[in-house]
Short mmCIF file of C-alpha atoms and ligand atoms in Angstrom, two decimals:
data_model
loop_
_atom_site.label_atom_id
_atom_site.label_comp_id
_atom_site.label_asym_id
_atom_site.label_seq_id
_atom_site.Cartn_x
_atom_site.Cartn_y
_atom_site.Cartn_z
CA MET A 1 58.89 -28.22 -56.48
CA PRO A 2 56.06 -30.62 -55.79
CA TYR A 3 55.72 -31.24 -52.11
CA TYR A 4 54.11 -34.54 -52.60
CA ILE A 5 53.17 -36.75 -55.45
CA ASN A 6 50.18 -38.97 -55.15
CA THR A 7 51.15 -42.18 -56.84
CA PHE A 8 48.90 -45.24 -57.12
CA ASN A 9 46.24 -43.18 -55.42
CA ARG A 10 47.25 -44.29 -51.99
CA LYS A 11 50.92 -43.76 -51.80
CA TYR A 12 52.41 -40.40 -51.05
CA LYS A 13 55.82 -39.07 -51.61
CA ALA A 14 56.80 -36.01 -49.69
CA ILE A 15 59.91 -34.50 -51.14
CA SER A 16 61.80 -32.00 -49.15
CA ALA A 17 65.01 -31.21 -50.89
CA ASN A 18 65.87 -28.55 -48.42
CA CYS A 19 64.95 -26.70 -45.29
CA ALA A 20 61.96 -24.46 -44.67
CA TRP A 21 62.56 -21.31 -42.65
CA PRO A 22 65.11 -21.34 -44.06
CA ARG A 23 65.22 -23.98 -46.68
CA ILE A 24 68.82 -24.25 -47.57
CA GLU A 25 70.68 -25.68 -50.46
CA LEU A 26 71.64 -29.26 -50.80
CA GLY A 27 75.10 -29.85 -49.45
CA SER A 28 75.30 -26.70 -47.39
CA THR A 29 73.16 -28.01 -44.54
CA PRO A 30 75.33 -28.00 -41.46
CA ARG A 31 75.13 -31.37 -39.79
CA GLY A 32 72.74 -31.54 -36.92
CA ILE A 33 70.71 -28.46 -37.80
CA ALA A 34 67.20 -29.73 -37.42
CA CYS A 35 65.23 -28.14 -40.18
CA PRO A 36 61.47 -28.19 -40.22
CA GLY A 37 61.04 -28.67 -43.98
CA PRO A 38 60.68 -32.46 -44.13
CA ILE A 39 58.28 -32.62 -41.17
CA THR A 40 56.23 -29.80 -42.72
CA GLU A 41 55.95 -31.78 -45.93
CA LEU A 42 55.18 -34.98 -44.04
CA VAL A 43 52.35 -33.28 -42.16
CA LYS A 44 50.89 -31.98 -45.43
CA ALA A 45 50.83 -35.46 -46.95
CA TYR A 46 49.51 -36.92 -43.69
CA ARG A 47 46.57 -34.53 -43.76
CA SER A 48 45.20 -36.09 -46.95
CA ALA A 49 46.29 -39.67 -46.26
CA LYS A 50 44.13 -42.53 -45.00
CA ASN A 51 45.01 -45.40 -42.68
CA GLY A 52 46.97 -47.95 -44.68
CA ASP A 53 48.57 -45.33 -46.92
CA VAL A 54 52.32 -45.13 -47.19
CA ILE A 55 54.17 -41.83 -47.12
CA GLU A 56 57.75 -41.63 -48.30
CA VAL A 57 59.67 -38.55 -47.23
CA LEU A 58 62.96 -37.54 -48.79
CA ALA A 59 65.18 -35.13 -46.94
CA THR A 60 68.75 -33.90 -47.04
CA ASP A 61 68.96 -32.86 -43.41
CA PRO A 62 70.40 -35.42 -40.97
CA GLY A 63 68.31 -33.75 -38.25
CA PHE A 64 65.30 -35.31 -39.95
CA LYS A 65 65.94 -38.72 -38.36
CA PRO A 66 65.29 -37.78 -34.71
CA ASP A 67 62.38 -35.57 -35.79
CA VAL A 68 60.61 -38.29 -37.76
CA GLU A 69 61.27 -40.85 -35.03
CA ALA A 70 59.74 -38.51 -32.48
CA TRP A 71 56.81 -37.87 -34.83
CA VAL A 72 55.89 -41.57 -35.26
CA LYS A 73 56.32 -42.20 -31.56
CA ARG A 74 54.08 -39.32 -30.61
CA THR A 75 51.38 -39.86 -33.27
CA GLY A 76 51.39 -43.67 -33.16
CA ASN A 77 51.99 -44.16 -36.87
CA GLN A 78 54.55 -46.68 -38.12
CA LEU A 79 58.04 -46.09 -39.42
CA LEU A 80 58.53 -48.94 -41.90
CA GLU A 81 62.01 -47.93 -42.93
CA PHE A 82 64.64 -45.23 -42.57
CA ARG A 83 67.54 -45.38 -44.97
CA GLN A 84 70.23 -43.22 -46.42
CA GLU A 85 71.07 -43.04 -50.12
CA GLY A 86 74.05 -40.78 -50.65
CA GLY A 87 73.13 -37.46 -49.12
CA THR A 88 69.41 -38.26 -49.05
CA TYR A 89 67.55 -39.58 -46.04
CA ILE A 90 64.42 -41.54 -46.78
CA ALA A 91 61.70 -42.33 -44.30
CA VAL A 92 58.88 -44.70 -45.21
CA ILE A 93 55.88 -44.29 -42.98
CA LYS A 94 52.69 -46.29 -42.81
CA VAL A 95 49.67 -44.30 -41.69
CA THR A 96 47.91 -46.30 -39.01
CA ALA A 97 46.90 -43.89 -36.26
CA LYS A 98 44.25 -41.75 -37.91
CA LYS A 99 40.87 -41.57 -36.27
CA MET B 1 56.62 1.25 -78.58
CA LYS B 2 57.01 0.85 -74.84
CA LYS B 3 56.93 -2.67 -73.48
CA ARG B 4 53.84 -3.45 -71.45
CA VAL B 5 54.34 -4.77 -67.93
CA VAL B 6 51.21 -6.10 -66.25
CA ILE B 7 51.34 -6.63 -62.51
CA ILE B 8 48.53 -8.58 -60.87
CA GLY B 9 48.22 -7.51 -57.23
CA GLY B 10 48.96 -4.12 -55.67
CA GLY B 11 50.23 -5.46 -52.33
CA ALA B 12 53.76 -5.39 -50.95
CA GLY B 13 55.41 -7.07 -53.95
CA GLY B 14 53.28 -5.61 -56.75
CA ALA B 15 53.42 -1.99 -55.59
CA ILE B 16 57.20 -2.04 -55.14
CA ALA B 17 57.71 -3.56 -58.58
CA ALA B 18 55.40 -0.98 -60.16
CA ASN B 19 57.19 1.92 -58.48
CA ARG B 20 60.62 0.71 -59.54
CA LEU B 21 60.05 0.24 -63.27
CA PRO B 22 61.24 3.22 -65.35
CA LEU B 23 58.16 4.67 -67.04
CA GLU B 24 60.17 6.04 -69.98
CA GLU B 25 60.74 2.45 -71.02
CA PHE B 26 57.67 0.64 -69.79
CA ASP B 27 53.94 0.97 -69.80
CA VAL B 28 53.10 -0.30 -66.32
CA THR B 29 49.64 -1.51 -65.27
CA VAL B 30 48.64 -2.77 -61.84
CA ILE B 31 45.50 -4.88 -61.54
CA ASP B 32 43.90 -5.50 -58.17
CA SER B 33 40.52 -6.96 -57.30
CA GLN B 34 39.96 -4.36 -54.57
CA PRO B 35 41.13 -0.78 -53.95
CA TYR B 36 43.40 -1.21 -50.91
CA HIS B 37 46.95 -2.19 -50.13
CA TYR B 38 47.05 -3.84 -46.71
CA TYR B 39 49.91 -3.78 -44.26
CA TRP B 40 49.14 -7.30 -43.00
CA PRO B 41 51.53 -7.45 -40.02
CA TRP B 42 49.22 -4.96 -38.28
CA LEU B 43 46.49 -7.60 -37.89
CA LEU B 44 48.58 -8.83 -34.97
CA TYR B 45 48.33 -5.48 -33.20
CA ILE B 46 44.60 -5.17 -33.81
CA ALA B 47 44.07 -8.67 -32.45
CA PHE B 48 46.21 -8.39 -29.32
CA LYS B 49 46.54 -4.64 -28.64
CA GLY B 50 43.31 -3.25 -30.09
CA SER B 51 45.39 -0.87 -32.23
CA ARG B 52 43.36 1.66 -34.21
CA ARG B 53 46.22 2.69 -36.42
CA PRO B 54 45.13 2.47 -40.06
CA MET B 55 46.55 -0.62 -41.74
CA LYS B 56 45.48 0.04 -45.30
CA ALA B 57 45.99 2.70 -47.95
CA GLU B 58 44.48 3.12 -51.40
CA ILE B 59 46.63 1.37 -53.96
CA ARG B 60 46.21 4.33 -56.31
CA SER B 61 47.69 6.68 -53.71
CA LEU B 62 50.79 4.49 -53.38
CA LEU B 63 51.55 4.17 -57.08
CA ARG B 64 53.66 6.81 -58.84
CA PRO B 65 51.81 9.05 -61.27
CA GLY B 66 51.91 7.43 -64.69
CA VAL B 67 51.37 3.87 -63.44
CA ASN B 68 47.96 2.60 -64.60
CA PHE B 69 45.62 0.99 -62.12
CA ILE B 70 42.72 -1.28 -63.03
CA GLN B 71 40.41 -2.40 -60.27
CA ALA B 72 39.20 -5.82 -61.40
CA ARG B 73 39.68 -9.41 -60.41
CA ALA B 74 42.02 -11.38 -62.64
CA GLU B 75 40.29 -14.64 -63.54
CA ALA B 76 42.74 -16.35 -65.81
CA VAL B 77 46.30 -16.04 -67.05
CA ASP B 78 47.25 -17.42 -70.44
CA LEU B 79 51.02 -17.62 -70.29
CA ALA B 80 51.56 -18.81 -73.87
CA ASN B 81 49.44 -16.01 -75.38
CA ARG B 82 50.46 -13.36 -72.84
CA ARG B 83 46.96 -12.45 -71.76
CA VAL B 84 45.27 -11.78 -68.46
CA GLN B 85 41.54 -12.34 -68.44
CA LEU B 86 39.63 -10.00 -66.12
CA GLU B 87 36.21 -10.46 -64.56
CA GLY B 88 33.50 -9.00 -66.74
CA GLY B 89 35.07 -10.15 -70.00
CA LYS B 90 37.90 -7.66 -70.51
CA ALA B 91 41.42 -8.91 -71.19
CA VAL B 92 44.84 -7.26 -70.94
CA GLU B 93 47.87 -8.23 -72.99
CA TYR B 94 51.44 -7.99 -71.78
CA ASP B 95 55.06 -8.26 -72.77
CA TYR B 96 56.03 -9.02 -69.18
CA LEU B 97 53.84 -10.36 -66.41
CA ILE B 98 54.44 -10.11 -62.68
CA ALA B 99 51.99 -12.12 -60.59
CA ALA B 100 51.93 -10.74 -57.04
CA THR B 101 48.59 -12.03 -55.86
CA GLY B 102 49.55 -13.01 -52.31
CA SER B 103 47.89 -15.80 -50.37
CA GLY B 104 45.00 -16.21 -47.99
CA PRO B 105 43.44 -18.65 -45.56
CA ASN B 106 41.96 -21.89 -46.79
CA TYR B 107 39.49 -22.71 -44.02
CA SER B 108 38.05 -25.74 -45.78
CA VAL B 109 41.05 -27.90 -44.82
CA ILE B 110 40.01 -28.06 -41.16
CA GLY B 111 36.52 -29.10 -40.10
CA GLY B 112 34.63 -26.46 -38.12
CA LEU B 113 37.28 -23.81 -38.67
CA ASP B 114 35.05 -21.36 -40.56
CA LYS B 115 32.58 -21.35 -37.66
CA ALA B 116 35.35 -20.99 -35.09
CA VAL B 117 36.74 -17.99 -36.98
CA GLU B 118 33.29 -16.40 -37.06
CA LYS B 119 33.11 -16.78 -33.31
CA TYR B 120 36.65 -16.14 -32.04
CA GLY B 121 38.31 -14.45 -35.03
CA ASP B 122 41.83 -14.93 -36.39
CA TYR B 123 44.72 -12.68 -37.38
CA HIS B 124 45.65 -14.01 -40.82
CA SER B 125 42.62 -12.92 -42.83
CA THR B 126 40.75 -9.63 -42.38
CA GLU B 127 40.61 -6.60 -40.08
CA ALA B 128 37.12 -7.69 -38.97
CA ASN B 129 38.44 -11.09 -37.89
CA ALA B 130 41.37 -9.50 -36.06
CA TRP B 131 38.89 -7.32 -34.13
CA ARG B 132 37.04 -10.50 -33.21
CA VAL B 133 40.21 -11.79 -31.57
CA TRP B 134 40.46 -8.55 -29.60
CA ASP B 135 36.84 -9.05 -28.44
CA THR B 136 37.56 -12.68 -27.59
CA ILE B 137 40.53 -11.94 -25.35
CA ASN B 138 38.70 -9.06 -23.68
CA LYS B 139 35.75 -11.27 -22.84
CA LEU B 140 37.77 -14.21 -21.56
CA LYS B 141 37.99 -13.99 -17.78
CA GLY B 142 39.24 -17.50 -17.12
CA GLY B 143 39.93 -20.91 -18.70
CA THR B 144 42.15 -21.87 -21.62
CA PHE B 145 43.13 -19.57 -24.47
CA ALA B 146 44.55 -21.74 -27.26
CA VAL B 147 46.54 -20.74 -30.33
CA ILE B 148 46.88 -23.61 -32.80
CA VAL B 149 48.92 -23.82 -36.00
CA GLY B 150 46.58 -25.41 -38.52
CA GLY B 151 49.27 -26.25 -41.07
CA ASP B 152 51.72 -24.97 -43.62
CA PRO B 153 52.03 -22.60 -45.40
CA TYR B 154 51.03 -19.43 -43.61
CA ARG B 155 52.31 -15.88 -43.75
CA CYS B 156 55.23 -14.89 -41.57
CA PRO B 157 56.80 -17.89 -39.76
CA PRO B 158 57.00 -16.19 -36.34
CA SER B 159 53.40 -14.93 -36.39
CA PRO B 160 51.78 -17.85 -34.48
CA LEU B 161 54.16 -17.46 -31.53
CA GLU B 162 53.95 -13.66 -31.70
CA GLY B 163 50.23 -14.05 -31.02
CA VAL B 164 50.96 -16.39 -28.12
CA PHE B 165 53.46 -14.01 -26.50
CA LEU B 166 51.22 -10.98 -26.95
CA ALA B 167 48.18 -12.85 -25.58
CA GLU B 168 50.14 -13.90 -22.50
CA GLU B 169 51.24 -10.29 -21.98
CA PHE B 170 47.64 -9.14 -22.39
CA PHE B 171 46.22 -11.52 -19.78
CA ARG B 172 49.03 -10.68 -17.35
CA SER B 173 48.49 -6.95 -17.79
CA ARG B 174 44.80 -7.45 -17.00
CA GLY B 175 45.67 -9.31 -13.84
CA LEU B 176 44.12 -12.51 -15.19
CA ARG B 177 47.19 -14.60 -15.71
CA ASP B 178 46.47 -16.91 -12.77
CA ARG B 179 43.02 -17.62 -14.21
CA VAL B 180 43.78 -17.84 -17.94
CA ARG B 181 45.92 -20.70 -19.15
CA VAL B 182 47.72 -19.92 -22.43
CA LEU B 183 48.19 -22.97 -24.64
CA PHE B 184 50.05 -23.29 -27.93
CA ALA B 185 49.79 -26.31 -30.24
CA SER B 186 51.57 -27.04 -33.51
CA PRO B 187 52.13 -30.02 -35.81
CA TYR B 188 55.90 -29.59 -35.70
CA PRO B 189 58.60 -31.07 -33.45
CA ARG B 190 59.38 -27.81 -31.64
CA PRO B 191 57.46 -24.64 -30.77
CA TYR B 192 59.51 -22.78 -33.39
CA PRO B 193 60.22 -25.18 -36.26
CA ALA B 194 63.80 -24.06 -36.99
CA GLU B 195 66.04 -25.25 -34.17
CA PRO B 196 68.31 -22.20 -33.67
CA MET B 197 65.36 -19.84 -33.21
CA ASN B 198 63.64 -22.40 -31.03
CA GLU B 199 66.58 -22.14 -28.64
CA VAL B 200 65.64 -18.48 -28.17
CA VAL B 201 61.90 -19.06 -27.95
CA GLU B 202 61.37 -22.22 -25.93
CA PRO B 203 63.01 -20.89 -22.73
CA LEU B 204 60.79 -17.80 -22.96
CA LEU B 205 57.66 -19.95 -23.21
CA LYS B 206 58.74 -21.86 -20.11
CA GLU B 207 59.70 -18.71 -18.23
CA ARG B 208 56.27 -17.21 -18.89
CA GLY B 209 54.35 -20.35 -18.03
CA ILE B 210 52.96 -20.85 -21.52
CA GLU B 211 52.05 -24.48 -22.14
CA TYR B 212 52.72 -26.06 -25.51
CA VAL B 213 51.91 -29.23 -27.37
CA THR B 214 53.97 -30.34 -30.37
CA PHE B 215 53.16 -32.86 -33.14
CA PHE B 216 49.50 -31.88 -32.92
CA THR B 217 47.96 -32.03 -36.42
CA LEU B 218 44.60 -30.32 -36.17
CA ASP B 219 41.81 -32.29 -37.85
CA HIS B 220 38.67 -30.52 -36.69
CA ILE B 221 37.17 -28.24 -34.11
CA ASP B 222 34.14 -29.27 -32.09
CA ASP B 223 32.97 -26.01 -30.60
CA GLU B 224 30.01 -27.57 -28.79
CA LYS B 225 32.36 -29.70 -26.72
CA LYS B 226 34.99 -26.94 -26.90
CA VAL B 227 37.72 -29.25 -28.10
CA ALA B 228 40.25 -29.14 -30.90
CA VAL B 229 40.77 -32.67 -32.19
CA SER B 230 43.94 -33.99 -33.81
CA MET B 231 44.12 -36.49 -36.66
CA GLU B 232 44.86 -39.21 -34.11
CA GLY B 233 41.83 -38.23 -32.04
CA GLU B 234 43.71 -36.39 -29.29
CA GLU B 235 41.58 -33.62 -27.81
CA LEU B 236 42.69 -30.23 -26.56
CA LYS B 237 40.17 -28.46 -24.40
CA TYR B 238 39.78 -24.72 -24.85
CA ASP B 239 37.52 -21.88 -23.82
CA ALA B 240 38.58 -19.65 -26.71
CA LEU B 241 40.82 -20.47 -29.62
CA VAL B 242 42.60 -18.87 -32.52
CA VAL B 243 43.87 -21.03 -35.38
CA ILE B 244 46.58 -20.07 -37.83
CA PRO B 245 44.88 -21.25 -41.03
CA PRO B 246 46.80 -23.06 -43.75
CA HIS B 247 46.99 -20.70 -46.74
CA ALA B 248 46.34 -21.15 -50.45
CA GLY B 249 47.14 -19.06 -53.52
CA ALA B 250 44.69 -16.80 -55.40
CA ASP B 251 41.82 -18.33 -57.31
CA ILE B 252 43.18 -17.73 -60.80
CA LYS B 253 43.18 -20.23 -63.65
CA TYR B 254 46.56 -20.59 -65.28
CA SER B 255 47.31 -22.11 -68.59
CA PRO B 256 49.28 -24.24 -68.71
CA PRO B 257 47.72 -25.43 -65.43
CA ASP B 258 50.79 -27.34 -64.28
CA VAL B 259 52.52 -24.15 -63.17
CA LEU B 260 50.28 -24.33 -60.09
CA THR B 261 50.76 -26.55 -57.05
CA GLN B 262 47.81 -28.30 -55.47
CA ASP B 263 47.19 -25.36 -53.15
CA ARG B 264 47.39 -22.90 -56.06
CA PHE B 265 50.87 -21.49 -55.53
CA VAL B 266 52.75 -20.65 -58.72
CA GLN B 267 55.93 -22.61 -59.31
CA ALA B 268 58.99 -20.59 -60.17
CA ASP B 269 62.76 -20.52 -60.20
CA LYS B 270 63.89 -19.52 -56.72
CA TYR B 271 66.76 -17.37 -57.99
CA THR B 272 64.98 -15.48 -60.78
CA ASN B 273 61.26 -15.82 -59.94
CA ASN B 274 60.54 -16.86 -63.53
CA ILE B 275 57.33 -18.84 -63.70
CA LYS B 276 58.25 -22.43 -64.61
CA GLY B 277 58.91 -22.52 -68.35
CA PHE B 278 58.37 -18.79 -69.12
CA ASP B 279 61.04 -16.13 -69.39
CA ASP B 280 58.55 -13.26 -69.72
CA ALA B 281 56.43 -14.10 -66.67
CA PHE B 282 57.36 -13.86 -63.00
CA VAL B 283 55.72 -14.56 -59.68
CA ILE B 284 56.82 -12.76 -56.53
CA GLY B 285 55.92 -12.71 -52.85
CA ASP B 286 53.41 -14.96 -51.14
CA ALA B 287 51.87 -16.14 -54.43
CA SER B 288 54.93 -18.18 -55.36
CA ALA B 289 55.67 -21.79 -54.47
CA VAL B 290 59.35 -20.93 -54.04
CA PRO B 291 60.58 -22.47 -50.79
CA VAL B 292 61.14 -19.26 -48.85
CA ALA B 293 59.18 -17.77 -45.98
CA LYS B 294 56.07 -15.80 -46.91
CA THR B 295 57.07 -12.34 -45.75
CA GLY B 296 56.80 -8.80 -47.04
CA VAL B 297 60.58 -8.51 -46.98
CA THR B 298 60.82 -11.45 -49.38
CA ALA B 299 58.23 -9.84 -51.68
CA HIS B 300 60.19 -6.58 -51.58
CA LEU B 301 63.54 -8.20 -52.42
CA GLN B 302 62.05 -10.38 -55.15
CA ALA B 303 60.31 -7.36 -56.73
CA THR B 304 63.70 -5.66 -56.88
CA VAL B 305 65.36 -8.67 -58.52
CA VAL B 306 62.56 -9.09 -61.07
CA VAL B 307 62.64 -5.41 -62.07
CA LYS B 308 66.39 -5.67 -62.61
CA ARG B 309 65.90 -8.77 -64.73
CA ILE B 310 63.26 -7.05 -66.85
CA LEU B 311 65.82 -4.26 -67.32
CA GLY B 312 68.29 -6.84 -68.60
CA GLU B 313 70.51 -7.32 -65.55
CA ASP B 314 71.39 -10.78 -64.28
CA ALA B 315 70.10 -10.19 -60.75
CA ARG B 316 69.45 -13.15 -58.45
CA ASN B 317 67.74 -13.79 -55.13
CA THR B 318 69.87 -14.66 -52.14
CA GLY B 319 66.90 -16.16 -50.31
CA ARG B 320 67.37 -13.60 -47.58
CA THR B 321 64.64 -13.48 -44.94
CA ASN B 322 64.33 -10.88 -42.24
CA CYS B 323 61.28 -11.51 -40.19
CA PRO B 324 60.72 -9.41 -37.08
CA PHE B 325 59.54 -11.48 -34.14
CA ASP B 326 57.61 -9.77 -31.34
CA LEU B 327 58.31 -11.56 -28.08
CA GLY B 328 56.01 -9.43 -25.94
CA TYR B 329 56.94 -6.99 -23.14
CA GLY B 330 58.74 -4.72 -25.60
CA LEU B 331 61.20 -7.43 -26.62
CA GLY B 332 61.85 -8.74 -30.09
CA THR B 333 64.21 -10.66 -32.31
CA PHE B 334 64.57 -11.28 -36.04
CA VAL B 335 64.45 -14.49 -38.03
CA ILE B 336 67.37 -13.99 -40.37
CA SER B 337 68.64 -16.49 -42.92
CA ASP B 338 69.34 -16.98 -46.62
CA PHE B 339 69.77 -19.83 -49.11
CA GLU B 340 73.28 -20.50 -47.79
CA ASN B 341 72.80 -19.98 -44.06
CA PRO B 342 70.28 -21.41 -41.63
CA VAL B 343 68.38 -19.26 -39.16
CA VAL B 344 70.60 -17.27 -36.83
CA LYS B 345 70.13 -17.59 -33.08
CA LEU B 346 69.56 -13.88 -32.43
CA PRO B 347 68.87 -13.18 -28.74
CA PRO B 348 65.85 -11.11 -27.64
CA SER B 349 66.41 -7.38 -27.34
CA ARG B 350 64.53 -4.12 -27.04
CA PHE B 351 66.34 -2.89 -30.12
CA SER B 352 64.80 -5.60 -32.35
CA HIS B 353 61.33 -4.66 -31.17
CA LEU B 354 61.97 -0.96 -31.80
CA ALA B 355 63.34 -1.80 -35.24
CA LYS B 356 60.08 -3.60 -36.05
CA MET B 357 58.03 -0.59 -34.97
CA ALA B 358 60.28 1.84 -36.86
CA PHE B 359 59.86 -0.29 -39.95
CA ALA B 360 56.08 -0.24 -39.55
CA ALA B 361 56.13 3.56 -39.25
CA ALA B 362 58.19 3.91 -42.43
CA TYR B 363 56.29 1.25 -44.38
CA TRP B 364 54.15 3.45 -46.65
CA ASP B 365 57.08 5.63 -47.51
CA MET B 366 59.17 2.59 -48.48
CA ILE B 367 56.45 1.40 -50.85
CA LYS B 368 56.09 4.81 -52.49
CA TYR B 369 59.76 5.68 -52.81
CA PRO B 370 61.66 2.40 -52.86
CA GLU B 371 64.75 3.99 -54.43
CA LEU B 372 65.09 6.53 -51.57
CA TRP B 373 65.12 3.73 -49.02
CA ASP B 374 67.54 1.51 -50.94
CA PRO B 375 70.73 2.85 -49.30
CA ILE B 376 69.26 2.37 -45.82
CA ILE B 377 67.88 -1.08 -46.57
CA ASP B 378 71.09 -2.15 -48.30
CA ALA B 379 73.16 -0.97 -45.33
CA TYR B 380 70.87 -2.83 -42.94
CA PHE B 381 71.02 -6.04 -44.97
CA GLU B 382 74.78 -5.80 -45.26
CA ALA B 383 75.19 -5.25 -41.50
CA THR B 384 72.92 -8.20 -40.71
CA ARG B 385 74.18 -10.70 -43.29
CA PRO B 386 73.42 -14.15 -41.85
CA ALA B 387 76.98 -15.37 -42.49
CA LYS B 388 78.24 -12.40 -40.44
CA LEU B 389 75.70 -12.73 -37.62
CA ARG B 390 76.41 -16.42 -37.26
CA ARG B 391 79.95 -15.61 -36.19
CA PHE B 392 78.51 -13.80 -33.18
CA TYR B 393 75.41 -15.76 -32.35
CA GLY B 394 76.01 -19.22 -33.79
C1 FAD C 1 49.80 -11.51 -38.98
C2 FAD C 1 50.84 -11.28 -40.04
C3 FAD C 1 52.08 -10.77 -39.67
C4 FAD C 1 53.05 -10.53 -40.62
N1 FAD C 1 54.25 -9.98 -40.22
C5 FAD C 1 55.19 -9.72 -41.14
C6 FAD C 1 56.39 -9.07 -40.77
O1 FAD C 1 56.58 -8.72 -39.59
N2 FAD C 1 57.34 -8.83 -41.71
C7 FAD C 1 57.14 -9.18 -43.00
O2 FAD C 1 58.02 -8.94 -43.83
N3 FAD C 1 56.00 -9.77 -43.41
C8 FAD C 1 55.02 -10.04 -42.51
N4 FAD C 1 53.84 -10.62 -42.91
C9 FAD C 1 53.71 -11.10 -44.30
C10 FAD C 1 53.44 -10.02 -45.31
O3 FAD C 1 52.32 -9.28 -44.95
C11 FAD C 1 53.22 -10.67 -46.66
O4 FAD C 1 54.24 -11.59 -46.90
C12 FAD C 1 53.20 -9.65 -47.79
O5 FAD C 1 52.06 -8.86 -47.69
C13 FAD C 1 53.25 -10.35 -49.14
O6 FAD C 1 53.11 -9.44 -50.18
P1 FAD C 1 52.44 -9.88 -51.55
O7 FAD C 1 52.60 -8.71 -52.46
O8 FAD C 1 52.98 -11.17 -51.97
O9 FAD C 1 50.90 -10.12 -51.21
P2 FAD C 1 49.80 -9.12 -50.62
O10 FAD C 1 50.43 -7.98 -49.92
O11 FAD C 1 48.86 -9.96 -49.87
O12 FAD C 1 49.09 -8.55 -51.93
C14 FAD C 1 48.37 -9.36 -52.82
C15 FAD C 1 47.40 -8.49 -53.60
O13 FAD C 1 46.87 -9.24 -54.69
C16 FAD C 1 45.51 -8.94 -54.84
N5 FAD C 1 44.84 -10.06 -55.55
C17 FAD C 1 44.69 -11.34 -55.10
N6 FAD C 1 44.04 -12.08 -56.00
C18 FAD C 1 43.77 -11.26 -57.06
C19 FAD C 1 43.10 -11.46 -58.30
N7 FAD C 1 42.59 -12.65 -58.66
N8 FAD C 1 42.99 -10.41 -59.14
C20 FAD C 1 43.52 -9.18 -58.80
N9 FAD C 1 44.16 -8.95 -57.64
C21 FAD C 1 44.28 -9.98 -56.77
C22 FAD C 1 45.02 -8.74 -53.42
O14 FAD C 1 43.81 -7.98 -53.38
C23 FAD C 1 46.20 -8.03 -52.78
O15 FAD C 1 46.06 -6.63 -52.84
C24 FAD C 1 52.81 -10.84 -41.98
C25 FAD C 1 51.56 -11.34 -42.36
C26 FAD C 1 50.57 -11.56 -41.41
C27 FAD C 1 49.25 -12.09 -41.85
#
């Protein structure tokens, strides 16, 4: 499972289909269990990103929303969009806060 | 003719697999670049307790008689032609391959980290570096001792916080707790990334006066100014620091190359450990990109499944983890979960700590005689099934 795909050189896609520690199967995620997987993948993509880059994170855990909101607030990056497509939660983040 | 099974790596996963394969049916060869099998969890007790207990044993001494051992570094694996290229030009052919090459720190990801490790040590690489941590904490008489998670993946999810708890206990036992501030920083939303376990851990951090910073993505270390700097330019001041380094897989060339992820982990089916696209090649333990925690228990269980599959059974992984978590002061818990169940909120107890120590004492025996320990391990895993525990602990 690729944790991120570098498309167009400057756009990242962090895919987290499930939860790290544990990562659990699609569909069986109890609602509200905040799982670290998506944030872990986001941080990995963020490490290699530059200001102006866009990171798209896909997650199946509803707990991802408060976590990603807290992350952008704390780090000063921008959440361009958060949407839900079926059971998938998609966050689109613009990297703006890197020094 | 017997089928040839080649196992690269004589660590937790590789040694168990080698000792489980019936030698009447298989010609089993273990390849390792160096002579020792390391019991890695012990780095923690060197670093924070100065433990002199031996943490390594010769691989040869752990393998059953009849298993071949070649001490050489594997340089390349040709999956289509079933060949492992060794350093020095020799090659070995196989009918089945088990890659069990573990993982290790990748210091290059974080600026200044190699120098910081030279100076303060760490507990995710070598015995020498773990002893450096022991020196560091013994020398520190005041100021800030920082433990920082450098990034994912790393071995054993609880290990960063285990270091924090043991360091705090150390400074308190030396009567220095009012002068040494213990600080933990991580890139994640909570001190322990999985919420249920965090509910056990966060109150303990507060109770013991351990400070923590979340969402801190370490960019570089400036040891002249004694600051750890985040990607957003936030600075954490320290007097001594230990970083949990992001890990990478072994430096082996695979063909086809697309079985590897960017950080050199081998992609595989999470239920069968088959390397992507190959039914005669497997990867187990830390070397795999399978989304499960990098623990010895995982390597052990996967080795068992892979051996069964080579024997023709349709065995599958449950994704079970069982990571002991030292909380300091003789207390412990376990991180227990599987593919179907998230981490259980298992409260701290003396029993969990004792279980970790009992396991450490029995470790070498379990590697040598896996089949003798099966009934005990099976009974333990049955008694602690996450679905069962969740009914008690939520
Ligand atoms: C501080 C710490 C605490 C831990 N605590 C726990 C715990 O409490 N419980 C738990 O279950 N796990 C724990 N772990 C994790 C556990 O140690 C590992 O998950 C386990 O060792 C993985 O086994 P492995 O066989 O995949 O790799 P390893 O045991 O690392 O073995 C890999 C082997 O491959 C060899 N190798 C590598 N590259 C090559 C090559 N190119 N050619 C030939 N040979 C090669 C290496 O020399 C090595 O011998 C901890 C780890 C650390 C660092």
